[in-house]
mmCIF file of C-alpha atoms and ligand atoms in Angstrom:
data_model
loop_
_atom_site.group_PDB
_atom_site.id
_atom_site.type_symbol
_atom_site.label_atom_id
_atom_site.label_comp_id
_atom_site.label_asym_id
_atom_site.label_seq_id
_atom_site.Cartn_x
_atom_site.Cartn_y
_atom_site.Cartn_z
ATOM 1 C CA MET A 1 6.754 -16.321 -57.763
ATOM 2 C CA GLU A 2 9.685 -15.027 -56.693
ATOM 3 C CA GLN A 3 10.635 -13.284 -59.720
ATOM 4 C CA ASP A 4 7.066 -11.521 -59.378
ATOM 5 C CA ILE A 5 7.240 -10.412 -55.885
ATOM 6 C CA GLN A 6 10.949 -8.827 -56.992
ATOM 7 C CA THR A 7 9.475 -7.189 -59.776
ATOM 8 C CA ASP A 8 6.524 -5.691 -57.388
ATOM 9 C CA ASN A 9 9.486 -4.499 -54.942
ATOM 10 C CA HIS A 10 11.326 -2.898 -57.554
ATOM 11 C CA HIS A 11 8.320 -1.093 -58.830
ATOM 12 C CA ALA A 12 6.961 -0.028 -55.636
ATOM 13 C CA SER A 13 10.549 1.554 -54.122
ATOM 14 C CA HIS A 14 10.814 2.913 -57.673
ATOM 15 C CA LEU A 15 8.266 5.005 -56.865
ATOM 16 C CA GLU A 16 8.881 5.753 -53.474
ATOM 17 C CA HIS A 17 12.748 7.024 -53.513
ATOM 18 C CA PRO A 18 14.091 8.843 -55.976
ATOM 19 C CA GLU A 19 17.660 7.057 -55.546
ATOM 20 C CA ASN A 20 16.002 4.016 -57.478
ATOM 21 C CA GLU A 21 15.933 6.360 -60.820
ATOM 22 C CA ALA A 22 17.855 5.151 -63.537
ATOM 23 C CA CYS A 23 20.247 8.141 -63.506
ATOM 24 C CA TYR A 24 21.855 6.829 -59.956
ATOM 25 C CA THR A 25 23.618 3.741 -60.301
ATOM 26 C CA GLY A 26 24.865 1.695 -57.736
ATOM 27 C CA LEU A 27 22.529 2.335 -54.905
ATOM 28 C CA GLN A 28 19.055 0.389 -54.569
ATOM 29 C CA VAL A 29 16.815 0.983 -51.931
ATOM 30 C CA ASN A 30 14.525 -2.458 -51.289
ATOM 31 C CA THR A 31 11.111 -2.267 -49.558
ATOM 32 C CA GLY A 32 11.445 -2.713 -46.159
ATOM 33 C CA VAL A 33 10.465 -6.127 -44.894
ATOM 34 C CA GLU A 34 7.581 -5.908 -41.988
ATOM 35 C CA GLN A 35 8.586 -6.699 -38.649
ATOM 36 C CA PRO A 36 7.295 -10.138 -37.575
ATOM 37 C CA PRO A 37 5.009 -9.385 -34.320
ATOM 38 C CA ALA A 38 6.520 -9.541 -31.088
ATOM 39 C CA ILE A 39 3.942 -11.783 -29.696
ATOM 40 C CA ASN A 40 3.442 -15.202 -31.018
ATOM 41 C CA PRO A 41 0.484 -14.983 -33.108
ATOM 42 C CA TYR A 42 -0.257 -18.750 -32.709
ATOM 43 C CA MET A 43 -0.200 -18.780 -28.916
ATOM 44 C CA LYS A 44 -4.035 -17.967 -28.078
ATOM 45 C CA ARG A 45 -4.451 -15.404 -25.237
ATOM 46 C CA ARG A 46 -5.288 -17.983 -22.513
ATOM 47 C CA ARG A 47 -7.846 -16.129 -20.283
ATOM 48 C CA ARG A 48 -7.395 -16.900 -16.561
ATOM 49 C CA PRO A 49 -10.690 -18.593 -15.796
ATOM 50 C CA GLN A 50 -13.436 -16.686 -13.730
ATOM 51 C CA LEU A 51 -13.321 -17.766 -9.792
ATOM 52 C CA THR A 52 -16.335 -17.438 -8.316
ATOM 53 C CA VAL A 53 -16.634 -16.335 -4.491
ATOM 54 C CA ALA A 54 -16.641 -19.575 -3.400
ATOM 55 C CA ASP A 55 -13.375 -20.551 -5.210
ATOM 56 C CA TYR A 56 -11.659 -17.654 -3.854
ATOM 57 C CA VAL A 57 -12.743 -18.131 -0.221
ATOM 58 C CA GLU A 58 -11.778 -21.742 -0.664
ATOM 59 C CA GLY A 59 -8.137 -20.976 -1.993
ATOM 60 C CA ILE A 60 -7.843 -17.966 0.846
ATOM 61 C CA LEU A 61 -8.832 -20.696 3.517
ATOM 62 C CA ALA A 62 -6.844 -23.457 2.009
ATOM 63 C CA GLY A 63 -3.835 -20.674 2.285
ATOM 64 C CA ASN A 64 -3.420 -20.938 -1.457
ATOM 65 C CA PRO A 65 -0.696 -17.807 -2.054
ATOM 66 C CA ALA A 66 -1.824 -17.329 -5.712
ATOM 67 C CA ILE A 67 -5.551 -17.155 -5.167
ATOM 68 C CA LEU A 68 -4.839 -14.950 -1.935
ATOM 69 C CA GLY A 69 -2.895 -12.704 -4.689
ATOM 70 C CA GLN A 70 -5.743 -12.571 -7.171
ATOM 71 C CA ALA A 71 -7.835 -11.766 -4.376
ATOM 72 C CA VAL A 72 -5.562 -8.613 -3.035
ATOM 73 C CA THR A 73 -6.130 -7.741 -6.739
ATOM 74 C CA LEU A 74 -9.760 -7.920 -6.832
ATOM 75 C CA VAL A 75 -10.130 -5.794 -3.401
ATOM 76 C CA GLU A 76 -7.686 -3.052 -5.168
ATOM 77 C CA SER A 77 -9.796 -3.043 -8.604
ATOM 78 C CA LYS A 78 -11.894 0.059 -9.079
ATOM 79 C CA ALA A 79 -14.617 -2.027 -11.198
ATOM 80 C CA PRO A 80 -17.866 -1.991 -9.375
ATOM 81 C CA GLU A 81 -18.331 -5.708 -10.620
ATOM 82 C CA HIS A 82 -15.011 -6.794 -9.240
ATOM 83 C CA GLN A 83 -15.434 -4.727 -5.759
ATOM 84 C CA GLN A 84 -18.724 -6.867 -5.485
ATOM 85 C CA VAL A 85 -16.821 -9.972 -5.234
ATOM 86 C CA ALA A 86 -14.201 -8.671 -3.382
ATOM 87 C CA GLN A 87 -16.735 -7.365 -0.691
ATOM 88 C CA GLU A 88 -18.220 -10.869 -0.346
ATOM 89 C CA VAL A 89 -15.042 -12.477 -0.271
ATOM 90 C CA ILE A 90 -14.291 -10.811 2.495
ATOM 91 C CA GLU A 91 -17.409 -10.903 4.280
ATOM 92 C CA ARG A 92 -16.957 -14.511 4.283
ATOM 93 C CA CYS A 93 -13.266 -14.440 5.194
ATOM 94 C CA LEU A 94 -14.077 -12.266 8.036
ATOM 95 C CA PRO A 95 -15.214 -15.234 10.730
ATOM 96 C CA HIS A 96 -11.657 -16.605 10.149
ATOM 97 C CA ALA A 97 -9.486 -13.282 10.271
ATOM 98 C CA GLY A 98 -8.326 -11.683 13.362
ATOM 99 C CA ARG A 99 -5.850 -13.999 14.677
ATOM 100 C CA SER A 100 -2.744 -12.334 13.987
ATOM 101 C CA ARG A 101 -0.232 -9.676 15.061
ATOM 102 C CA ARG A 102 -0.340 -6.819 13.308
ATOM 103 C CA ILE A 103 2.638 -4.460 13.486
ATOM 104 C CA GLY A 104 2.897 -1.022 11.804
ATOM 105 C CA ILE A 105 6.380 -0.022 10.840
ATOM 106 C CA THR A 106 7.457 3.773 9.879
ATOM 107 C CA GLY A 107 10.365 5.817 9.039
ATOM 108 C CA VAL A 108 11.440 8.663 6.901
ATOM 109 C CA PRO A 109 12.866 7.139 3.689
ATOM 110 C CA GLY A 110 16.332 5.905 3.934
ATOM 111 C CA ALA A 111 15.538 5.086 7.518
ATOM 112 C CA GLY A 112 15.895 1.320 6.996
ATOM 113 C CA LYS A 113 12.394 0.295 6.795
ATOM 114 C CA SER A 114 13.051 -2.233 3.686
ATOM 115 C CA THR A 115 16.178 -3.655 5.490
ATOM 116 C CA SER A 116 15.008 -4.073 8.596
ATOM 117 C CA ILE A 117 11.262 -5.709 7.526
ATOM 118 C CA ASP A 118 13.848 -8.278 5.590
ATOM 119 C CA VAL A 119 15.338 -9.251 8.885
ATOM 120 C CA PHE A 120 12.733 -8.668 11.301
ATOM 121 C CA GLY A 121 10.529 -10.842 8.908
ATOM 122 C CA MET A 122 13.206 -13.782 9.052
ATOM 123 C CA HIS A 123 13.348 -13.681 12.682
ATOM 124 C CA VAL A 124 9.670 -13.768 13.104
ATOM 125 C CA LEU A 125 9.858 -16.682 10.175
ATOM 126 C CA LYS A 126 12.300 -18.540 12.200
ATOM 127 C CA ARG A 127 9.680 -19.202 14.927
ATOM 128 C CA GLY A 128 7.139 -20.882 12.445
ATOM 129 C CA GLY A 129 3.767 -19.464 11.134
ATOM 130 C CA LYS A 130 3.474 -17.443 8.381
ATOM 131 C CA LEU A 131 3.742 -13.108 7.160
ATOM 132 C CA ALA A 132 2.393 -11.149 5.232
ATOM 133 C CA VAL A 133 4.014 -7.777 4.405
ATOM 134 C CA LEU A 134 1.744 -5.096 2.899
ATOM 135 C CA ALA A 135 2.099 -1.407 2.746
ATOM 136 C CA ILE A 136 0.260 2.091 2.358
ATOM 137 C CA ASP A 137 1.567 4.743 0.385
ATOM 138 C CA PRO A 138 -0.824 7.040 -1.193
ATOM 139 C CA SER A 139 1.683 8.499 -3.199
ATOM 140 C CA SER A 140 2.240 5.427 -5.471
ATOM 141 C CA GLU A 141 1.402 4.320 -8.512
ATOM 142 C CA ARG A 142 2.399 0.702 -9.375
ATOM 143 C CA SER A 143 3.409 1.161 -12.806
ATOM 144 C CA LYS A 144 5.965 3.955 -11.830
ATOM 145 C CA GLY A 145 7.754 1.989 -9.256
ATOM 146 C CA SER A 146 6.400 2.463 -6.001
ATOM 147 C CA ILE A 147 8.872 3.622 -3.433
ATOM 148 C CA LEU A 148 7.493 0.657 -0.892
ATOM 149 C CA GLY A 149 6.312 -1.634 -3.829
ATOM 150 C CA ASP A 150 9.519 -3.163 -4.802
ATOM 151 C CA LYS A 151 9.536 -6.573 -3.550
ATOM 152 C CA THR A 152 13.234 -6.628 -4.325
ATOM 153 C CA ARG A 153 13.931 -4.355 -1.239
ATOM 154 C CA MET A 154 13.120 -7.365 0.977
ATOM 155 C CA GLU A 155 15.733 -9.976 -0.823
ATOM 156 C CA GLN A 156 15.329 -12.937 1.943
ATOM 157 C CA LEU A 157 11.536 -12.122 2.848
ATOM 158 C CA SER A 158 11.040 -12.250 -1.202
ATOM 159 C CA VAL A 159 11.711 -15.481 -1.939
ATOM 160 C CA HIS A 160 10.361 -17.404 1.550
ATOM 161 C CA PRO A 161 7.836 -19.788 0.849
ATOM 162 C CA ARG A 162 5.673 -18.552 4.013
ATOM 163 C CA ALA A 163 6.025 -14.828 3.263
ATOM 164 C CA PHE A 164 3.743 -12.976 1.399
ATOM 165 C CA ILE A 165 4.355 -9.541 0.016
ATOM 166 C CA ARG A 166 2.199 -7.100 -1.498
ATOM 167 C CA PRO A 167 3.003 -3.216 -2.058
ATOM 168 C CA SER A 168 0.761 -0.650 -1.408
ATOM 169 C CA PRO A 169 -2.692 -0.394 -3.313
ATOM 170 C CA SER A 170 -1.907 2.265 -6.519
ATOM 171 C CA ALA A 171 -2.194 5.628 -5.866
ATOM 172 C CA GLY A 172 -5.400 7.067 -4.713
ATOM 173 C CA SER A 173 -7.256 8.760 -1.570
ATOM 174 C CA LEU A 174 -5.358 7.994 1.446
ATOM 175 C CA GLY A 175 -8.488 6.632 2.957
ATOM 176 C CA GLY A 176 -9.291 4.640 0.087
ATOM 177 C CA VAL A 177 -5.938 3.233 -0.220
ATOM 178 C CA ALA A 178 -5.848 2.475 3.479
ATOM 179 C CA ARG A 179 -9.580 0.382 3.459
ATOM 180 C CA LYS A 180 -7.876 -1.770 0.639
ATOM 181 C CA THR A 181 -4.744 -2.327 2.810
ATOM 182 C CA ARG A 182 -7.013 -2.899 5.995
ATOM 183 C CA GLU A 183 -9.204 -5.362 3.939
ATOM 184 C CA THR A 184 -6.304 -7.217 2.576
ATOM 185 C CA ILE A 185 -4.887 -7.773 6.011
ATOM 186 C CA VAL A 186 -8.472 -9.979 6.722
ATOM 187 C CA LEU A 187 -7.814 -11.706 3.758
ATOM 188 C CA CYS A 188 -4.013 -12.657 4.576
ATOM 189 C CA GLU A 189 -5.276 -13.708 8.262
ATOM 190 C CA ALA A 190 -8.077 -15.826 6.977
ATOM 191 C CA ALA A 191 -5.079 -17.399 4.629
ATOM 192 C CA GLY A 192 -3.519 -18.132 8.164
ATOM 193 C CA TYR A 193 -0.776 -15.095 7.875
ATOM 194 C CA ASP A 194 0.080 -15.046 11.748
ATOM 195 C CA THR A 195 1.959 -11.954 11.524
ATOM 196 C CA VAL A 196 1.064 -8.977 9.338
ATOM 197 C CA PHE A 197 3.605 -6.102 8.603
ATOM 198 C CA VAL A 198 2.345 -2.731 7.440
ATOM 199 C CA GLU A 199 5.072 -0.704 5.919
ATOM 200 C CA THR A 200 4.420 3.426 5.567
ATOM 201 C CA VAL A 201 6.567 5.837 4.879
ATOM 202 C CA GLY A 202 7.153 8.247 7.225
ATOM 203 C CA VAL A 203 5.994 11.661 6.086
ATOM 204 C CA GLY A 204 2.373 12.920 5.793
ATOM 205 C CA GLN A 205 -1.127 11.358 7.120
ATOM 206 C CA SER A 206 -0.535 7.412 5.883
ATOM 207 C CA GLU A 207 1.163 6.933 9.732
ATOM 208 C CA THR A 208 -2.838 7.638 11.055
ATOM 209 C CA ALA A 209 -4.026 5.205 9.032
ATOM 210 C CA VAL A 210 -1.728 2.488 9.438
ATOM 211 C CA HIS A 211 -1.930 3.708 13.298
ATOM 212 C CA SER A 212 -5.685 2.706 13.078
ATOM 213 C CA MET A 213 -5.174 -0.788 11.546
ATOM 214 C CA VAL A 214 -2.080 -2.063 13.799
ATOM 215 C CA ASP A 215 -1.763 -3.453 17.410
ATOM 216 C CA TYR A 216 1.654 -2.303 17.554
ATOM 217 C CA PHE A 217 3.118 1.013 15.849
ATOM 218 C CA LEU A 218 7.095 0.599 15.347
ATOM 219 C CA LEU A 219 8.622 3.914 14.645
ATOM 220 C CA ILE A 220 12.472 3.710 13.006
ATOM 221 C CA GLN A 221 14.586 6.355 13.514
ATOM 222 C CA LEU A 222 18.151 7.823 12.832
ATOM 223 C CA ALA A 223 20.478 9.139 14.999
ATOM 224 C CA GLY A 224 23.405 11.154 13.983
ATOM 225 C CA THR A 225 22.269 13.396 11.836
ATOM 226 C CA GLY A 226 22.384 16.122 14.456
ATOM 227 C CA ASP A 227 18.309 16.679 14.756
ATOM 228 C CA GLU A 228 17.569 13.773 16.389
ATOM 229 C CA LEU A 229 13.980 15.027 17.595
ATOM 230 C CA GLN A 230 13.567 17.447 15.155
ATOM 231 C CA GLY A 231 11.058 16.776 12.301
ATOM 232 C CA ILE A 232 9.802 14.146 14.148
ATOM 233 C CA LYS A 233 5.606 15.192 14.128
ATOM 234 C CA ARG A 234 4.937 14.864 18.051
ATOM 235 C CA GLY A 235 1.979 13.116 16.724
ATOM 236 C CA ILE A 236 3.809 10.495 15.379
ATOM 237 C CA MET A 237 5.839 10.286 18.707
ATOM 238 C CA GLU A 238 2.624 9.583 20.452
ATOM 239 C CA MET A 239 1.407 7.196 18.017
ATOM 240 C CA ALA A 240 4.528 5.064 18.527
ATOM 241 C CA ASP A 241 4.282 2.038 20.901
ATOM 242 C CA GLY A 242 8.100 1.485 20.272
ATOM 243 C CA ILE A 243 11.155 3.544 19.002
ATOM 244 C CA VAL A 244 14.154 1.773 17.534
ATOM 245 C CA ILE A 245 17.484 3.587 16.388
ATOM 246 C CA ASN A 246 18.624 1.952 13.223
ATOM 247 C CA LYS A 247 21.925 1.854 12.003
ATOM 248 C CA ALA A 248 23.623 1.534 15.429
ATOM 249 C CA ASP A 249 26.805 -0.146 13.852
ATOM 250 C CA GLY A 250 30.261 0.913 13.140
ATOM 251 C CA ASP A 251 31.083 4.275 14.735
ATOM 252 C CA ASN A 252 27.893 5.423 14.862
ATOM 253 C CA ILE A 253 26.955 3.159 18.046
ATOM 254 C CA GLU A 254 27.679 6.002 20.231
ATOM 255 C CA ARG A 255 25.544 8.443 18.586
ATOM 256 C CA ALA A 256 22.721 6.137 18.292
ATOM 257 C CA ASN A 257 22.843 5.377 21.900
ATOM 258 C CA LEU A 258 22.793 9.110 22.609
ATOM 259 C CA ALA A 259 19.665 9.721 19.941
ATOM 260 C CA ALA A 260 18.092 6.953 22.192
ATOM 261 C CA ALA A 261 18.262 8.588 25.429
ATOM 262 C CA GLN A 262 17.081 11.760 24.029
ATOM 263 C CA PHE A 263 13.987 9.751 23.078
ATOM 264 C CA ARG A 264 13.470 8.053 26.229
ATOM 265 C CA ASN A 265 13.458 11.674 27.716
ATOM 266 C CA ALA A 266 11.471 13.372 25.380
ATOM 267 C CA LEU A 267 8.498 9.851 25.877
ATOM 268 C CA HIS A 268 8.656 11.095 29.449
ATOM 269 C CA LEU A 269 7.090 14.293 28.596
ATOM 270 C CA PHE A 270 4.329 12.621 26.691
ATOM 271 C CA PRO A 271 1.101 11.529 28.808
ATOM 272 C CA MET A 272 0.952 7.766 29.176
ATOM 273 C CA PRO A 273 -0.523 6.120 26.302
ATOM 274 C CA PRO A 274 -3.849 4.481 26.367
ATOM 275 C CA SER A 275 -2.220 0.897 26.299
ATOM 276 C CA GLY A 276 -0.813 1.739 29.653
ATOM 277 C CA VAL A 277 2.933 0.548 28.529
ATOM 278 C CA LEU A 278 5.457 3.248 28.114
ATOM 279 C CA PRO A 279 7.149 3.064 24.795
ATOM 280 C CA GLU A 280 10.579 1.650 25.048
ATOM 281 C CA VAL A 281 13.400 2.930 22.935
ATOM 282 C CA MET A 282 16.049 0.687 21.692
ATOM 283 C CA THR A 283 19.231 0.758 19.215
ATOM 284 C CA TYR A 284 20.038 -2.082 16.740
ATOM 285 C CA SER A 285 21.218 -2.402 13.075
ATOM 286 C CA GLY A 286 19.242 -3.970 10.126
ATOM 287 C CA TYR A 287 22.355 -4.255 7.872
ATOM 288 C CA TYR A 288 24.412 -5.612 10.242
ATOM 289 C CA GLY A 289 21.418 -8.125 12.383
ATOM 290 C CA ILE A 290 22.594 -6.840 15.659
ATOM 291 C CA ASN A 291 20.141 -6.435 18.334
ATOM 292 C CA ILE A 292 17.039 -8.168 16.311
ATOM 293 C CA GLU A 293 16.170 -10.347 18.923
ATOM 294 C CA ALA A 294 16.105 -7.636 21.561
ATOM 295 C CA VAL A 295 14.016 -5.856 19.400
ATOM 296 C CA TRP A 296 11.849 -8.368 18.966
ATOM 297 C CA ASP A 297 11.487 -9.195 22.537
ATOM 298 C CA MET A 298 10.501 -5.761 23.252
ATOM 299 C CA ILE A 299 7.731 -6.563 20.845
ATOM 300 C CA ASP A 300 7.056 -9.505 22.384
ATOM 301 C CA ARG A 301 6.700 -7.731 25.632
ATOM 302 C CA TYR A 302 4.418 -5.166 24.459
ATOM 303 C CA PHE A 303 1.586 -7.885 23.434
ATOM 304 C CA ASP A 304 1.969 -9.752 26.689
ATOM 305 C CA ALA A 305 1.178 -6.760 28.744
ATOM 306 C CA VAL A 306 -1.601 -5.468 26.581
ATOM 307 C CA THR A 307 -2.874 -8.799 25.786
ATOM 308 C CA ARG A 308 -3.080 -9.292 29.906
ATOM 309 C CA SER A 309 -4.602 -6.148 30.364
ATOM 310 C CA GLY A 310 -7.211 -6.590 27.804
ATOM 311 C CA TYR A 311 -5.969 -3.533 25.859
ATOM 312 C CA PHE A 312 -5.570 -5.502 22.531
ATOM 313 C CA GLU A 313 -9.299 -6.544 22.344
ATOM 314 C CA GLU A 314 -10.228 -2.970 23.188
ATOM 315 C CA LYS A 315 -8.292 -1.524 20.615
ATOM 316 C CA ARG A 316 -9.258 -3.762 18.090
ATOM 317 C CA ARG A 317 -12.687 -3.160 19.051
ATOM 318 C CA ASN A 318 -12.178 0.912 18.598
ATOM 319 C CA GLN A 319 -10.648 0.109 14.997
ATOM 320 C CA GLU A 320 -13.317 -2.037 14.052
ATOM 321 C CA ARG A 321 -15.831 1.124 14.728
ATOM 322 C CA TYR A 322 -12.885 3.499 13.439
ATOM 323 C CA TRP A 323 -13.253 1.811 10.093
ATOM 324 C CA MET A 324 -17.045 1.699 10.050
ATOM 325 C CA PHE A 325 -16.853 5.209 10.107
ATOM 326 C CA GLU A 326 -14.411 5.332 7.585
ATOM 327 C CA THR A 327 -15.913 3.282 5.039
ATOM 328 C CA ILE A 328 -19.182 5.144 5.367
ATOM 329 C CA ASN A 329 -17.483 8.253 4.996
ATOM 330 C CA GLU A 330 -15.527 7.378 1.917
ATOM 331 C CA GLN A 331 -18.339 5.739 0.218
ATOM 332 C CA LEU A 332 -20.478 9.161 0.943
ATOM 333 C CA ARG A 333 -17.903 11.151 -0.629
ATOM 334 C CA LEU A 334 -17.538 8.986 -3.840
ATOM 335 C CA ASN A 335 -21.719 8.875 -3.995
ATOM 336 C CA PHE A 336 -21.458 12.911 -3.562
ATOM 337 C CA TYR A 337 -18.392 13.293 -5.809
ATOM 338 C CA ASN A 338 -18.946 10.671 -8.693
ATOM 339 C CA ASN A 339 -22.958 12.423 -9.329
ATOM 340 C CA PRO A 340 -22.299 14.106 -12.659
ATOM 341 C CA GLU A 341 -24.907 16.451 -11.872
ATOM 342 C CA VAL A 342 -23.708 17.429 -8.454
ATOM 343 C CA SER A 343 -19.996 17.635 -10.251
ATOM 344 C CA ALA A 344 -21.354 20.148 -12.742
ATOM 345 C CA MET A 345 -23.002 22.073 -10.329
ATOM 346 C CA LEU A 346 -19.697 22.141 -8.356
ATOM 347 C CA GLU A 347 -17.588 23.549 -11.368
ATOM 348 C CA VAL A 348 -20.033 26.821 -11.366
ATOM 349 C CA LYS A 349 -19.839 27.107 -7.515
ATOM 350 C CA GLU A 350 -16.142 26.728 -7.527
ATOM 351 C CA ARG A 351 -16.367 29.437 -10.053
ATOM 352 C CA ASN A 352 -18.513 31.817 -8.157
ATOM 353 C CA VAL A 353 -16.336 31.553 -5.081
ATOM 354 C CA ARG A 354 -13.089 32.176 -6.835
ATOM 355 C CA LEU A 355 -14.626 35.376 -8.403
ATOM 356 C CA SER A 356 -16.130 36.126 -5.064
ATOM 357 C CA ARG A 357 -19.858 36.180 -6.315
ATOM 358 C CA GLN A 358 -20.768 33.681 -3.848
ATOM 359 C CA SER A 359 -19.524 33.060 -0.500
ATOM 360 C CA SER A 360 -18.066 29.545 0.212
ATOM 361 C CA PHE A 361 -21.093 28.945 2.773
ATOM 362 C CA THR A 362 -23.711 29.558 0.705
ATOM 363 C CA ALA A 363 -22.431 27.917 -2.450
ATOM 364 C CA ALA A 364 -21.796 24.595 -0.227
ATOM 365 C CA ALA A 365 -25.298 24.885 1.052
ATOM 366 C CA GLU A 366 -26.462 25.071 -2.495
ATOM 367 C CA VAL A 367 -24.728 21.957 -3.717
ATOM 368 C CA LEU A 368 -25.626 19.952 -0.813
ATOM 369 C CA ASP A 369 -29.238 20.897 -0.801
ATOM 370 C CA PHE A 370 -29.392 20.038 -4.273
ATOM 371 C CA TYR A 371 -27.853 16.708 -3.435
ATOM 372 C CA PHE A 372 -30.227 15.888 -0.845
ATOM 373 C CA SER A 373 -33.414 16.696 -2.667
ATOM 374 C CA GLN A 374 -31.945 14.676 -5.521
ATOM 375 C CA LEU A 375 -31.714 11.833 -3.278
ATOM 376 C CA LYS A 376 -35.314 12.560 -1.678
ATOM 377 C CA SER A 377 -36.653 12.749 -4.914
ATOM 378 C CA ASN A 378 -35.003 9.268 -5.963
ATOM 379 C CA SER A 379 -36.289 7.542 -2.821
HETATM 380 P P1 GDP B 1 14.039 2.980 3.334
HETATM 381 O O1 GDP B 1 14.023 3.582 2.625
HETATM 382 O O2 GDP B 1 13.584 3.216 4.905
HETATM 383 O O3 GDP B 1 13.469 1.285 3.174
HETATM 384 O O4 GDP B 1 15.494 2.061 3.347
HETATM 385 P P2 GDP B 1 16.605 1.097 3.121
HETATM 386 O O5 GDP B 1 16.221 -0.448 3.598
HETATM 387 O O6 GDP B 1 16.143 1.152 1.764
HETATM 388 O O7 GDP B 1 17.956 1.421 3.606
HETATM 389 C C1 GDP B 1 18.385 2.731 3.235
HETATM 390 C C2 GDP B 1 19.857 2.655 3.110
HETATM 391 O O8 GDP B 1 20.010 2.557 4.429
HETATM 392 C C3 GDP B 1 20.174 1.202 2.330
HETATM 393 O O9 GDP B 1 21.539 1.672 1.617
HETATM 394 C C4 GDP B 1 20.483 0.334 3.345
HETATM 395 O O10 GDP B 1 21.794 -0.428 2.927
HETATM 396 C C5 GDP B 1 21.267 1.278 4.493
HETATM 397 N N1 GDP B 1 21.055 0.676 5.704
HETATM 398 C C6 GDP B 1 19.753 0.321 6.277
HETATM 399 N N2 GDP B 1 19.992 -0.441 7.364
HETATM 400 C C7 GDP B 1 21.012 -0.292 7.692
HETATM 401 C C8 GDP B 1 21.844 -0.440 9.025
HETATM 402 O O11 GDP B 1 21.453 -1.182 10.104
HETATM 403 N N3 GDP B 1 22.985 0.061 9.066
HETATM 404 C C9 GDP B 1 23.983 0.648 7.816
HETATM 405 N N4 GDP B 1 25.005 0.927 8.049
HETATM 406 N N5 GDP B 1 23.091 0.916 6.972
HETATM 407 C C10 GDP B 1 21.521 0.402 6.864
#
């Protein structure tokens, strides 16, 4: 038998390789051996058992982080059947949600967000309770390594049993990504997470989205770059409930204090925020753990003040209203753009407008008329 195989091999390789011709001696090319598969073929792929809505809800309410994670995956899924289950799970978790402090954290890349979240998070956990860290980064795509998604950036929290870290939902429209994060907050709260951080990179529009889902918005700034107030969009300053200057350590302390003074002055130029609490400015060092407690006391003071004044509840109610409209807008937009006839018509209209054959207004009106008439005839 072995003999047969060898002869066969020899025969085959003889055909493919001229080196095996009789005239070449001393060189023999053998047929290669097929590589074994990298995955053990005997190991059956175990399919995760399908959880029912009741299973998810029960697991979440019991504070099971694995089930919470799976439910978040469902929320993030684009598949309509997943979405349907996700919406039911969210609906049933809603009565158990809302009992957390939601804190948005923003700052430009390199400001020290992850270092700080790690330290602030550990500080919060020292008091007990559970912490969820979520992120909004519409530019991220998990497979390509999201800037905000890398769990290892939060060394201590990532191994803490009472912390749940979830990277940004993968790339999509900001509205879509933000809605998913907002829904994830509901699930985390139902699972007993009483502090929720929502991290976002301090560029672009994502701060507005985060601002619309948190109770407190913390802006992390750097000193010593020589352009303290420059590059900070007025909008972000106005949204901030507190400003902290990071990296106030070593020979940077002086500059950090100076920057803090400049921020305080600048804040006086803005109208009083609707919370009725003038944003405080502090310096700290996330890396060296300096002033962490003071920063957290500042945040506590805010929560005390707005809870007493009733602004906390008022803001939450306004946010609910905002999210209702956001969801409607998002669904309308999807329904419109995912309609195959509309998108075919849009292609034509787009060309017409580009070639100045039609004005943008008539083109838009015609597409919308078509869409609405289609809706009417379907009803
Ligand atoms: P992110 O991009 O905003 O998440 O910033 P990182 O947390 O990744 O920090 C960016 C860099 O700044 C890292 O090299 C950190 O080690 C460093 N860093 C963060 N916080 C501090 C700090 O308080 N002091 C100093 N000196 N460096 C810091």
